[in-house]
Tab-separated table of C-alpha atoms in Angstrom:
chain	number	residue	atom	x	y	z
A	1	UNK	CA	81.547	130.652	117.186
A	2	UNK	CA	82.932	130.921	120.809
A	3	UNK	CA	85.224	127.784	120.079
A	4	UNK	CA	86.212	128.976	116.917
A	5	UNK	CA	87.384	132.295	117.911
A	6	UNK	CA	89.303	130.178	120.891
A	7	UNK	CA	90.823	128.347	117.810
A	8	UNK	CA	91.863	131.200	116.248
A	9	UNK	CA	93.331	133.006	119.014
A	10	UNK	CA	95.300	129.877	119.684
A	11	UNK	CA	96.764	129.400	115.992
A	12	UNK	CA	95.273	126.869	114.909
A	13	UNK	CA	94.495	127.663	111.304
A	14	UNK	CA	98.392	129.299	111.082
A	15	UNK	CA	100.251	126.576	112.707
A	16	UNK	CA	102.297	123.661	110.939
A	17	UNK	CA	103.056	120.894	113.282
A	18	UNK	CA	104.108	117.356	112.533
A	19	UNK	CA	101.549	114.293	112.913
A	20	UNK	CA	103.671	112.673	115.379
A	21	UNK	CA	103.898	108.978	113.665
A	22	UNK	CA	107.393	109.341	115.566
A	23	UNK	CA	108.960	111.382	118.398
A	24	UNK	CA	111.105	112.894	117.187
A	25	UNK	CA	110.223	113.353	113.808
A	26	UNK	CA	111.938	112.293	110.840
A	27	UNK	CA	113.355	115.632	110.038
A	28	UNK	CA	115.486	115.244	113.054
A	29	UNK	CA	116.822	112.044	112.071
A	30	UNK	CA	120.840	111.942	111.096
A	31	UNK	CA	123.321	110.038	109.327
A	32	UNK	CA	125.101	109.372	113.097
A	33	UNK	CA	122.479	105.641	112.487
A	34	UNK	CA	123.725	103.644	109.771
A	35	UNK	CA	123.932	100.022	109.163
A	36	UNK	CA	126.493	98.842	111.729
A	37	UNK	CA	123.903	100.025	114.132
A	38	UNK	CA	120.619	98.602	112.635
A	39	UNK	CA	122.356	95.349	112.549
A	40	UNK	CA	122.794	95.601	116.042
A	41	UNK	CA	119.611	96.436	117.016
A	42	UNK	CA	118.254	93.241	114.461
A	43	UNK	CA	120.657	91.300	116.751
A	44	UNK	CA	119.493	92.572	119.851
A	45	UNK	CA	115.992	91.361	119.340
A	46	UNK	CA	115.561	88.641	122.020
A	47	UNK	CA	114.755	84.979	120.855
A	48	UNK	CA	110.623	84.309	120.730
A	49	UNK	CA	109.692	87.887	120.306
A	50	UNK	CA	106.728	89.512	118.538
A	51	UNK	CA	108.195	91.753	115.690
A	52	UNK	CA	106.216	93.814	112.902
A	53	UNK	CA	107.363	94.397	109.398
A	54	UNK	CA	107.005	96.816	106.688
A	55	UNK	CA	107.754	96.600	103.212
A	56	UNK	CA	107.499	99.375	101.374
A	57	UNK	CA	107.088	99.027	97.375
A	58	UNK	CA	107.629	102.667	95.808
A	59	UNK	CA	106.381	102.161	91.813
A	60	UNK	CA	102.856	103.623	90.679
A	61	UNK	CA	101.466	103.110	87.444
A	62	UNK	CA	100.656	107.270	87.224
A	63	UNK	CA	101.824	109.202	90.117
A	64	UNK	CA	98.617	111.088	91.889
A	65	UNK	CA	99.298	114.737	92.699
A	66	UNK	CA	98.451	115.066	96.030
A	67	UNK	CA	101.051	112.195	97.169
A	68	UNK	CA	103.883	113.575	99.064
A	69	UNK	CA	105.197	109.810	99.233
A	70	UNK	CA	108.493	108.410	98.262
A	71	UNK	CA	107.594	107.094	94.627
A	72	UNK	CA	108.448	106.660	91.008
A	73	UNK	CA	106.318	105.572	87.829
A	74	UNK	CA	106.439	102.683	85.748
A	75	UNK	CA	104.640	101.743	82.796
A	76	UNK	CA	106.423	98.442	82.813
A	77	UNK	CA	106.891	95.317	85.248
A	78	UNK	CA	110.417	94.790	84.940
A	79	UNK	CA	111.453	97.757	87.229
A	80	UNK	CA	108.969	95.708	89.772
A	81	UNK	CA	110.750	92.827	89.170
A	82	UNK	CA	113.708	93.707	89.592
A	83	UNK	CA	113.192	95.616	92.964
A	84	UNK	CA	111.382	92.112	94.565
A	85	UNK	CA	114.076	90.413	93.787
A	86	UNK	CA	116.156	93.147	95.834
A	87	UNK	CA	113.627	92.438	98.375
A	88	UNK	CA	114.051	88.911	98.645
A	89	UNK	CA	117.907	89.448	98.936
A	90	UNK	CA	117.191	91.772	101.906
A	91	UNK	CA	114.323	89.384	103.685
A	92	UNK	CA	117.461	86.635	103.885
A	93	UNK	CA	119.716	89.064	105.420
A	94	UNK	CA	117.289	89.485	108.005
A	95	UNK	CA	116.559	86.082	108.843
A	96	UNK	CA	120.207	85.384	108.721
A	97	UNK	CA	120.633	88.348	111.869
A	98	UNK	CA	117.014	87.561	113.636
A	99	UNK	CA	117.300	85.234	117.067
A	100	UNK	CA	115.561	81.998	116.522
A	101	UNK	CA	111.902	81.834	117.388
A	102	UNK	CA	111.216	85.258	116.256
A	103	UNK	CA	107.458	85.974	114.974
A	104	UNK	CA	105.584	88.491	112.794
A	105	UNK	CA	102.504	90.159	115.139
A	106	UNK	CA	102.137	92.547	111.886
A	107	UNK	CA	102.774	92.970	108.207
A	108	UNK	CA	102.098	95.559	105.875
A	109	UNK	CA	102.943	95.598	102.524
A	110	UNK	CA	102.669	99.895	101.494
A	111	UNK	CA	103.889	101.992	98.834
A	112	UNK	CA	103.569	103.076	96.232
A	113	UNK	CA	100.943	100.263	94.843
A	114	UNK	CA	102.518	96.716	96.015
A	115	UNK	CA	99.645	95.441	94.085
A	116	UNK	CA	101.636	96.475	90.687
A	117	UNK	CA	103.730	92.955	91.805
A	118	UNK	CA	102.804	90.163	89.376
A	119	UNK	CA	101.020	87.592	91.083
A	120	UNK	CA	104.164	84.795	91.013
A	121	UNK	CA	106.129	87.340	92.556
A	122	UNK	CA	103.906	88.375	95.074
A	123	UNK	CA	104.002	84.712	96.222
A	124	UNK	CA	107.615	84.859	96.193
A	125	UNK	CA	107.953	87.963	98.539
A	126	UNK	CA	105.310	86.409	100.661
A	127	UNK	CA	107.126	82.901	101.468
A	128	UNK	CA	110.353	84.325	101.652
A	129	UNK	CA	108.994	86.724	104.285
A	130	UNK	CA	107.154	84.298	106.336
A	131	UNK	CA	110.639	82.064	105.706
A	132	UNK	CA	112.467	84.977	107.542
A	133	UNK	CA	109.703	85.389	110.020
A	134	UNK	CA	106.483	83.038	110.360
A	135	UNK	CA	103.439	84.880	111.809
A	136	UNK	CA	102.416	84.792	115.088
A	137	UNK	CA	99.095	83.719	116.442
A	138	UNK	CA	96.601	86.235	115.733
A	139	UNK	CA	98.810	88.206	113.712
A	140	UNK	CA	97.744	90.312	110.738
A	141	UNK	CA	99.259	90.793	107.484
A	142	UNK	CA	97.904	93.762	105.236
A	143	UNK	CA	98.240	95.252	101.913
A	144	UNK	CA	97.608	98.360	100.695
A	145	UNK	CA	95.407	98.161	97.145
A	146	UNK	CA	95.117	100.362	94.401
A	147	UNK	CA	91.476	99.255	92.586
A	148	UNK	CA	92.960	100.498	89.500
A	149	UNK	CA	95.586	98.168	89.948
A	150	UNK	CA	94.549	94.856	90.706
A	151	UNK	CA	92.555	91.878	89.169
A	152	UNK	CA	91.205	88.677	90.194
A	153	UNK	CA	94.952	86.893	89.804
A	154	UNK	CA	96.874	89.200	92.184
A	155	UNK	CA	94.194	89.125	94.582
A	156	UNK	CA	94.193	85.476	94.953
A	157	UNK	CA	97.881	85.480	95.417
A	158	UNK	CA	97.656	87.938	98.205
A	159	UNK	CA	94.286	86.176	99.638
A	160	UNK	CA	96.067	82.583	99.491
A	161	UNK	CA	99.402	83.882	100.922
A	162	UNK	CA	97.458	84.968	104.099
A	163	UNK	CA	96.641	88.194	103.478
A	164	UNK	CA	93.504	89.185	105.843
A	165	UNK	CA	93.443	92.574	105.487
A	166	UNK	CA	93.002	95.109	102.499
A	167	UNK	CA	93.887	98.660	103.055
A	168	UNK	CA	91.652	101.111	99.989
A	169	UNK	CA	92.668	104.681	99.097
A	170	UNK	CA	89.991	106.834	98.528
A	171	UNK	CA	90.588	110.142	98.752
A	172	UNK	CA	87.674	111.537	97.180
A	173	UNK	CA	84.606	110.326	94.920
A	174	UNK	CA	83.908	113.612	93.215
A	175	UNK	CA	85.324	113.841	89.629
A	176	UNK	CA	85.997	117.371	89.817
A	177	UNK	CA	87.857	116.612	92.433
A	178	UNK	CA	89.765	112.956	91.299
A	179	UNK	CA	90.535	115.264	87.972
A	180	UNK	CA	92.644	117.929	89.788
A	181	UNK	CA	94.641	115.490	92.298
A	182	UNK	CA	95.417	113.286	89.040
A	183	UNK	CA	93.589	110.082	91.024
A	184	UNK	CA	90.683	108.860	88.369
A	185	UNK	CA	89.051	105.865	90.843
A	186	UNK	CA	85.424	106.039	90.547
A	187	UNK	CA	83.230	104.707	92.676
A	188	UNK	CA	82.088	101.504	90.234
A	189	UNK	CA	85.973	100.769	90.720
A	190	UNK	CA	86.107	101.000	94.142
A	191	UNK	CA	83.229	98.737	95.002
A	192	UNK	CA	84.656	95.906	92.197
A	193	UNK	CA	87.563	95.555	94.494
A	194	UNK	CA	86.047	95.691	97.405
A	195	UNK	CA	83.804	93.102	96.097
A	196	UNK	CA	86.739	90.985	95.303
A	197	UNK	CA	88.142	91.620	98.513
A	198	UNK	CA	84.867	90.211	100.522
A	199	UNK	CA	84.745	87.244	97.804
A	200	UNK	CA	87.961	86.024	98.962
A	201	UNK	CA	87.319	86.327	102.552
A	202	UNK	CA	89.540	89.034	104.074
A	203	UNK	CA	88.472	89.475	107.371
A	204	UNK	CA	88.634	93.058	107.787
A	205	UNK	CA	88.983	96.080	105.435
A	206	UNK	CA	90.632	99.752	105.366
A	207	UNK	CA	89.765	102.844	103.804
A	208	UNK	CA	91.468	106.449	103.645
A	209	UNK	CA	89.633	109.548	103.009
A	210	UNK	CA	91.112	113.105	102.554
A	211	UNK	CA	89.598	116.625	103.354
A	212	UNK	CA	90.932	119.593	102.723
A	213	UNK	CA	90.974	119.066	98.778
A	214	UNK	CA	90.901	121.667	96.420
A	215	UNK	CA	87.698	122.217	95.377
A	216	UNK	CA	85.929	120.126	98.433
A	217	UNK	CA	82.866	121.325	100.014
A	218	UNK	CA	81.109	120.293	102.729
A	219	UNK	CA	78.126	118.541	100.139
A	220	UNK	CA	80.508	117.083	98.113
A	221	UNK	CA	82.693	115.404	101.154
A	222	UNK	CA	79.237	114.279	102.608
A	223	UNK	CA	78.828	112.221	99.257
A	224	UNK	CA	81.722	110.783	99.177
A	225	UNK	CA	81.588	109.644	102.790
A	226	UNK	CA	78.230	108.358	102.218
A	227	UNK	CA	79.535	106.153	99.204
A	228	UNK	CA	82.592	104.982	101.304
A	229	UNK	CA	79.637	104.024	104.234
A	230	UNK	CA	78.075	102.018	101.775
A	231	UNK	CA	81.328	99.709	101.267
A	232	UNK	CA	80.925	98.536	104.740
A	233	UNK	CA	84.833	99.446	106.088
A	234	UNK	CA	85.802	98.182	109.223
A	235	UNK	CA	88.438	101.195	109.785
A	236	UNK	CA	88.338	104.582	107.996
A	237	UNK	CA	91.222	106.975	107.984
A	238	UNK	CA	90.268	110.761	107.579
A	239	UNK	CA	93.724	112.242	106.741
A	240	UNK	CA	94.061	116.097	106.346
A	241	UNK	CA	95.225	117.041	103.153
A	242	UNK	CA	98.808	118.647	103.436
A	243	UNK	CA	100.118	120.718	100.190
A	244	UNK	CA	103.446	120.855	100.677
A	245	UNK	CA	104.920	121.008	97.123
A	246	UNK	CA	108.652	122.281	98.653
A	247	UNK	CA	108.972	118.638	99.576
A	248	UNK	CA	107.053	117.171	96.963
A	249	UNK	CA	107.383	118.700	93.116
A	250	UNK	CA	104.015	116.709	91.945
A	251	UNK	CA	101.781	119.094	94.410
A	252	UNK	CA	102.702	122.048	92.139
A	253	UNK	CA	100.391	120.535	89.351
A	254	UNK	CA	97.169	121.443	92.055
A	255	UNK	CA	95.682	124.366	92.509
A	256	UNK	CA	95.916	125.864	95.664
A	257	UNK	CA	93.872	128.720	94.973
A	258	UNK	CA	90.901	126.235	95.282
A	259	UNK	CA	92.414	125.126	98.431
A	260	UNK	CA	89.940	125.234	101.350
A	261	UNK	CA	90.950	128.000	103.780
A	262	UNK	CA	91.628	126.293	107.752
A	263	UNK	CA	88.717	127.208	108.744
A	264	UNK	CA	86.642	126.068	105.696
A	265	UNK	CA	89.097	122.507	106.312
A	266	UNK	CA	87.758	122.314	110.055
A	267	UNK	CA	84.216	122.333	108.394
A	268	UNK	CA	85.176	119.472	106.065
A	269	UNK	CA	86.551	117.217	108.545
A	270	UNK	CA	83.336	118.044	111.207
A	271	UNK	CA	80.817	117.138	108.296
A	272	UNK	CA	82.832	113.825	107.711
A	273	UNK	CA	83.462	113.035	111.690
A	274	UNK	CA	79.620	113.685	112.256
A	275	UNK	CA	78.365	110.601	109.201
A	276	UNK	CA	80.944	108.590	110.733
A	277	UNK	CA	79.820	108.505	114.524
A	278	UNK	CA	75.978	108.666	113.250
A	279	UNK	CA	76.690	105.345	110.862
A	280	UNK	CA	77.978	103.550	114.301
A	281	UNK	CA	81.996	104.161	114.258
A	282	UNK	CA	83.992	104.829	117.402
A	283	UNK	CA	86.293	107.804	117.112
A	284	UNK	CA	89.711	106.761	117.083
A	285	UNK	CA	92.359	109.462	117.967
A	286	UNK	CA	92.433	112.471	115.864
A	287	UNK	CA	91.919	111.387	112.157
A	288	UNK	CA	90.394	107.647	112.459
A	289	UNK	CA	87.011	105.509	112.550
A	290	UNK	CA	86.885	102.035	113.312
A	291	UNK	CA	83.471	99.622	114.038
A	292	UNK	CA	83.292	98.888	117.532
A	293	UNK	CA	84.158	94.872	116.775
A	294	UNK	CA	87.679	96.428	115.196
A	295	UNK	CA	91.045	95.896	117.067
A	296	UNK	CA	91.602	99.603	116.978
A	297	UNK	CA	88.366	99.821	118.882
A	298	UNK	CA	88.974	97.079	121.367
A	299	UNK	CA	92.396	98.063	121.755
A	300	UNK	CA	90.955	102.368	122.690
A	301	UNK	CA	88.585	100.452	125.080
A	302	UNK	CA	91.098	98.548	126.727
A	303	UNK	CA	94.228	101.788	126.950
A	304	UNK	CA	95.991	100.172	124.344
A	305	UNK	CA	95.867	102.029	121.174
A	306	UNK	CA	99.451	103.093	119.953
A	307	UNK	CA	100.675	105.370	117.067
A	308	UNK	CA	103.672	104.348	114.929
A	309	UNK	CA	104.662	105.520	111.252
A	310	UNK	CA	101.295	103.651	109.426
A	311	UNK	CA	99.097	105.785	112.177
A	312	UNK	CA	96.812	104.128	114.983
A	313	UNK	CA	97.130	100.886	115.526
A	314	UNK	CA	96.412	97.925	118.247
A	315	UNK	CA	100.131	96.509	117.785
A	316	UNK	CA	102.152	96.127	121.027
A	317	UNK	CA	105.408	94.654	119.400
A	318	UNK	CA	108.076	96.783	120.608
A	319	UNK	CA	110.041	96.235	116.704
A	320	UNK	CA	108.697	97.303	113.563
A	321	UNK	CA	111.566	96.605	110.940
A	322	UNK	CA	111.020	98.391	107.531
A	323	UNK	CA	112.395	96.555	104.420
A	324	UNK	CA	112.909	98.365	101.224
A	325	UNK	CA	113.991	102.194	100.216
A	326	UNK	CA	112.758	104.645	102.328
A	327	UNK	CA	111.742	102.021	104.911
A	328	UNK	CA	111.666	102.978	108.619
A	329	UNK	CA	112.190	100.897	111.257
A	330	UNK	CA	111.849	101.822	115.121
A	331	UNK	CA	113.631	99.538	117.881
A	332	UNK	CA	113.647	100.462	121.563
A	333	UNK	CA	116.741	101.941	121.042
A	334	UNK	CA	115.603	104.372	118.101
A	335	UNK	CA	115.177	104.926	114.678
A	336	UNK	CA	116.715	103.695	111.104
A	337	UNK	CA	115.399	104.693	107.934
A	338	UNK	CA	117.497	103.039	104.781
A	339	UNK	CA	117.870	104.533	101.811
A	340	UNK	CA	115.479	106.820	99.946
A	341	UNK	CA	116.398	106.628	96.636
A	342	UNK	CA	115.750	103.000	94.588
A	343	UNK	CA	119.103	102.890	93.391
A	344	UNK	CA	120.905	103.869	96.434
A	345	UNK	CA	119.018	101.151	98.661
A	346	UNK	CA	119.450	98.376	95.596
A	347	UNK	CA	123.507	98.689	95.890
A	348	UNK	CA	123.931	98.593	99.048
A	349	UNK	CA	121.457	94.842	99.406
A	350	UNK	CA	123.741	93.587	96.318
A	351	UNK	CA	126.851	94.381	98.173
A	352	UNK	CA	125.500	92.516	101.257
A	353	UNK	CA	125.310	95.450	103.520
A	354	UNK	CA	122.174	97.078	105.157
A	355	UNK	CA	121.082	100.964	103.353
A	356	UNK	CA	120.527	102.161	106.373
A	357	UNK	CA	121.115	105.979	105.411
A	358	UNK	CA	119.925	107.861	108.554
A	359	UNK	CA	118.334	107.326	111.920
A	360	UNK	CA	117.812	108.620	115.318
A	361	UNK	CA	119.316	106.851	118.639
A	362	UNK	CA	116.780	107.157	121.693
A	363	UNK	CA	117.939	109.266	125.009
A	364	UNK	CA	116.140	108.592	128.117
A	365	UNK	CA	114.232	111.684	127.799
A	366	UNK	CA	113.207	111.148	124.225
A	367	UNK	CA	111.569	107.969	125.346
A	368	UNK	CA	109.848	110.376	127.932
A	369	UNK	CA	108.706	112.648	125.655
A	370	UNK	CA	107.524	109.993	122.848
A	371	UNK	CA	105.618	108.583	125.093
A	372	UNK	CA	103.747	111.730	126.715
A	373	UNK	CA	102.709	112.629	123.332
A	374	UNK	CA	101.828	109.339	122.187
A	375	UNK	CA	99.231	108.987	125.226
A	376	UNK	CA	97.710	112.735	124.140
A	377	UNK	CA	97.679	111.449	120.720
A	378	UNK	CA	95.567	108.096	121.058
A	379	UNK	CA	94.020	108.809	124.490
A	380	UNK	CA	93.690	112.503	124.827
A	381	UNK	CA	95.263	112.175	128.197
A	382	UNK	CA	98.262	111.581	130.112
A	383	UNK	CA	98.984	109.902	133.144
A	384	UNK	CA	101.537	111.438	136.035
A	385	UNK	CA	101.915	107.520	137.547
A	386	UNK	CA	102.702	106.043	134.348
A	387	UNK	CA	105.547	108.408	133.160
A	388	UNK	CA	106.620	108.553	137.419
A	389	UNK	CA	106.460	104.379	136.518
A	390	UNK	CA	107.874	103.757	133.151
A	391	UNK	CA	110.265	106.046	132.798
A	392	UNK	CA	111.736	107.182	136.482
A	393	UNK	CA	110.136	110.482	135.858
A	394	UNK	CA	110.276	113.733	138.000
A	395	UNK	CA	106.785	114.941	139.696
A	396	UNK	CA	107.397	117.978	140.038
A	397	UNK	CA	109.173	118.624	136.648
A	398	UNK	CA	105.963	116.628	134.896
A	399	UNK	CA	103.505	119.198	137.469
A	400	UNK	CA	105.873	122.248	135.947
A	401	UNK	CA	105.521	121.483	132.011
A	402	UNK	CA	101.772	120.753	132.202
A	403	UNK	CA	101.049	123.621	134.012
A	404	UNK	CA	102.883	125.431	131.112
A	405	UNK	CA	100.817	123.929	128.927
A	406	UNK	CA	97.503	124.880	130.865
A	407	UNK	CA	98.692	128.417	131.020
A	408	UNK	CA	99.264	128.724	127.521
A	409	UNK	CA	95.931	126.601	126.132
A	410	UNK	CA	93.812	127.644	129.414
A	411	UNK	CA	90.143	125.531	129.571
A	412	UNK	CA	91.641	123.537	126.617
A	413	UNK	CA	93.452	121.522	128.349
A	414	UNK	CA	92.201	120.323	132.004
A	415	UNK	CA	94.852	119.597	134.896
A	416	UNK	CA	94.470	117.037	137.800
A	417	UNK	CA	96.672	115.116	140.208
A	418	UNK	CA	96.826	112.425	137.541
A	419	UNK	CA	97.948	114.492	134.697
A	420	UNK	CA	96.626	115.892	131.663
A	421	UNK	CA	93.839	115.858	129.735
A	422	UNK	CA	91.939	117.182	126.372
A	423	UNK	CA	88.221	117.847	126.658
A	424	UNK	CA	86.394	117.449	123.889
A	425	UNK	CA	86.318	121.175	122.661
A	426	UNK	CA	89.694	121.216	123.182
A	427	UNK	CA	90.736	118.066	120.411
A	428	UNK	CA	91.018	120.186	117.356
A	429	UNK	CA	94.503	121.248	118.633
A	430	UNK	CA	95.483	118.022	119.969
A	431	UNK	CA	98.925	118.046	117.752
A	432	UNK	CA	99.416	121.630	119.248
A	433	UNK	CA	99.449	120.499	122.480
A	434	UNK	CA	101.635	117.399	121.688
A	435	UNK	CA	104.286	119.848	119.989
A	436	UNK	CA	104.160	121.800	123.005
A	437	UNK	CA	106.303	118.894	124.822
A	438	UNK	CA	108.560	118.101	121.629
A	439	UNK	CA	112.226	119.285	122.823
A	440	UNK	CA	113.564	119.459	119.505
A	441	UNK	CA	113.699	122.783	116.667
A	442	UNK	CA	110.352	122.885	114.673
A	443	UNK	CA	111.500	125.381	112.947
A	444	UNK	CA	112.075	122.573	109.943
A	445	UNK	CA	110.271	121.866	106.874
A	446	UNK	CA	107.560	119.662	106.182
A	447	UNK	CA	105.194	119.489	108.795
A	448	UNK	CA	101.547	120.071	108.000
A	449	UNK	CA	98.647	122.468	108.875
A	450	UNK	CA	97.269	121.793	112.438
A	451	UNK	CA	93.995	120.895	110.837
């Protein structure tokens, strides 16, 4: 009750602050990045370096509620067709700019439901992006997989065209539930493609789970985490629900007066954290689970767990290059994000250009920053030598904005001659305390309660 009140007092059930995929957030990005400037930084990649890529796919079937992603439905393939094809254009554009001997460390097909691809053409896409850039040793390439959505024909093209591991959505078990976010998946569902997931071999498999759901309860988010448990994932994902249906139309359809108030959220996500821990999973920044023998484990263990626009993960490359609309890439020189809208991001890959809408060029201190809060993100602590190291850092400028931060969290953060750190009581406001070192206006829309 002591902790809570702490909470309170500190704001965390009032406060909206990003999730810090990116510093600075997207909101922040501008139209001063286009295409002349992705090219360059394509160009600038050096020969023999480790890249990632993400290709983002946005057609559904049926468009769930709760979904504040950058999608539209189909009922029909053609649209899907139509947009690979725009895909493949846009793969050979890369390879045309990449530096020979460039490799793929990661690849990540999201959407949307990539699995709405026929089978042929998710061959297709697959050779023509391991044309543009073969994979590396060791390297993983992942798919995100609707089970209402796929069948033994498109999982065999993904399986065969290297795919070794499946990324799940969840969300929630409960029919109630499933009913009023417009996501029918039972359970029966579920485990049939997970089933034909293990069949084919796919060494390691994702989940995502949401709290904060209208209607959710601590016994009915204990059942559903119990059913996910049985499925055997190797990495779970325990995202915070955020209603936020300014920015997306579809969340009007739920009810928020059966929202869960913050508090009653904090509940949810304890309950779920607790049957994760006590079934064996490590605790993996703020909102994820992996089995110790995962790479997000091994790479916690070892200080090298990083955060980029999919989450936590155990990549090191220092590009991730985002094909299709809405796509986001991140270079060491900053951001790019093409086009959001289908149509806008098809004409601009027909006309041989780039859609590069908007983006965000990197200033010394923004590299600071990004990676201050990265390290309180993944490892709940910062280190004085490393920033000092890295990135020419001042001492006593560091000393003066974490002993700001002390004064204003008191025992909820802890200060040293290192750094910073979070206890353990102190975790729940862990993106509160990375905010408190973002330099930019967060007085903009579309960031998401603190818990």
């Amino acid at each position: 009750m002591e902790q809570e009140s702490q909470l309170t007092r500190l704001g965390l059930f009032d406060a909206r602050v990003p999730r810090y995929t990116s510093y600075p957030t997207a909101p922040h990005f501008s139209a001063e990045v286009g295409p002349a400037k992705f090219e360059e930084w394509i160009e600038a990649i050096p020969a023999g370096a480790s890249i990632s890529l993400y290709m983002h796919v946005p057609f559904c079937r049926r468009l769930c509620w709760f979904c504040a992603c950058r999608t539209q439905g189909t009922q029909s393939e053609e649209p899907v067709r139509a947009y690979s094809e725009t895909l493949l254009a846009e793969l050979k554009m890369l390879k045309d700019r990449l530096a020979p001997g460039v490799k793929l460390s990661r690849l990540h097909w999201g959407g949307g439901t990539p699995t709405l691809m026929p089978a042929d053409m998710m061959r297709r896409v697959a050779n023509a992006v391991f044309e543009a850039v073969p994979m590396g040793e060791g390297a993983e390439f992942s798919v995100e997989i609707d089970p209402n959505e796929i069948d033994a024909a498109r999982m065999d093209a993904l399986a065969e065209s290297g795919m070794n591991r499946a990324s799940i959505g969840v969300q929630d078990f409960d029919p109630q539930i499933q009913s009023v976010i417009g996501r029918d998946q039972s359970y029966e569902i579920t485990r049939a493609a997970v089933e034909m997931i293990r069949e084919r071999d796919v060494a390691s498999l994702n989940a995502d789970i949401l709290y904060g759901l209208p209607h959710q309860t601590p016994t009915k988010i204990a059942d559903s985490v119990q059913k996910l448990l049985s499925l055997n994932p190797d990495r779970v994902a325990l995202y915070g629900y955020a209603h936020v249906p300014w920015m997306a139309r579809r969340q009007t359809m739920i009810p928020s007066d059966h929202l869960p108030t913050p508090q009653e959220r904090l509940k949810l996500f304890e309950v779920a954290r607790e049957l994760f821990v006590a079934d064996g999973y490590d605790e993996i920044g703020i909102d994820h689970f992996a089995l110790p023998t995962d790479g997000l484990s091994i790479a916690q263990k070892a200080g090298k767990l990083r955060r980029n626009f999919q989450g936590y993960t155990d990549d090191l490359a220092e590009a991730l290059v985002g094909m299709g609309a809405s796509s986001i890439s991140r270079f060491p020189q900053g951001y790019a994000q093409n086009a959001s809208a289908t149509s806008a991001h098809t004409a601009a890959i027909r006309e041989g250009r780039f859609s590069t809408a908007r983006g965000h060029e990197f200033t010394a201190e923004d590299k600071l920053r990004a990676r201050l809060i990265e390290a309180l993100m993944c490892d709940f602590e910062v280190s004085t030598e490393e920033l000092v190291r890295d990135f020419a850092a001042d001492r006593e400028e560091l000393a003066a904005m974490f002993k700001a931060c002390a004064d204003h969290f008191g025992d909820m953060v802890q200060l040293s001659d290192g750094g910073l750190r979070i206890p353990m009581k102190g975790r729940p406001l862990t993106r509160m305390i990375a905010r408190h070192f973002d330099a930019y206006d967060l007085s903009k829309a579309g960031h998401s309660s603190a818990i």
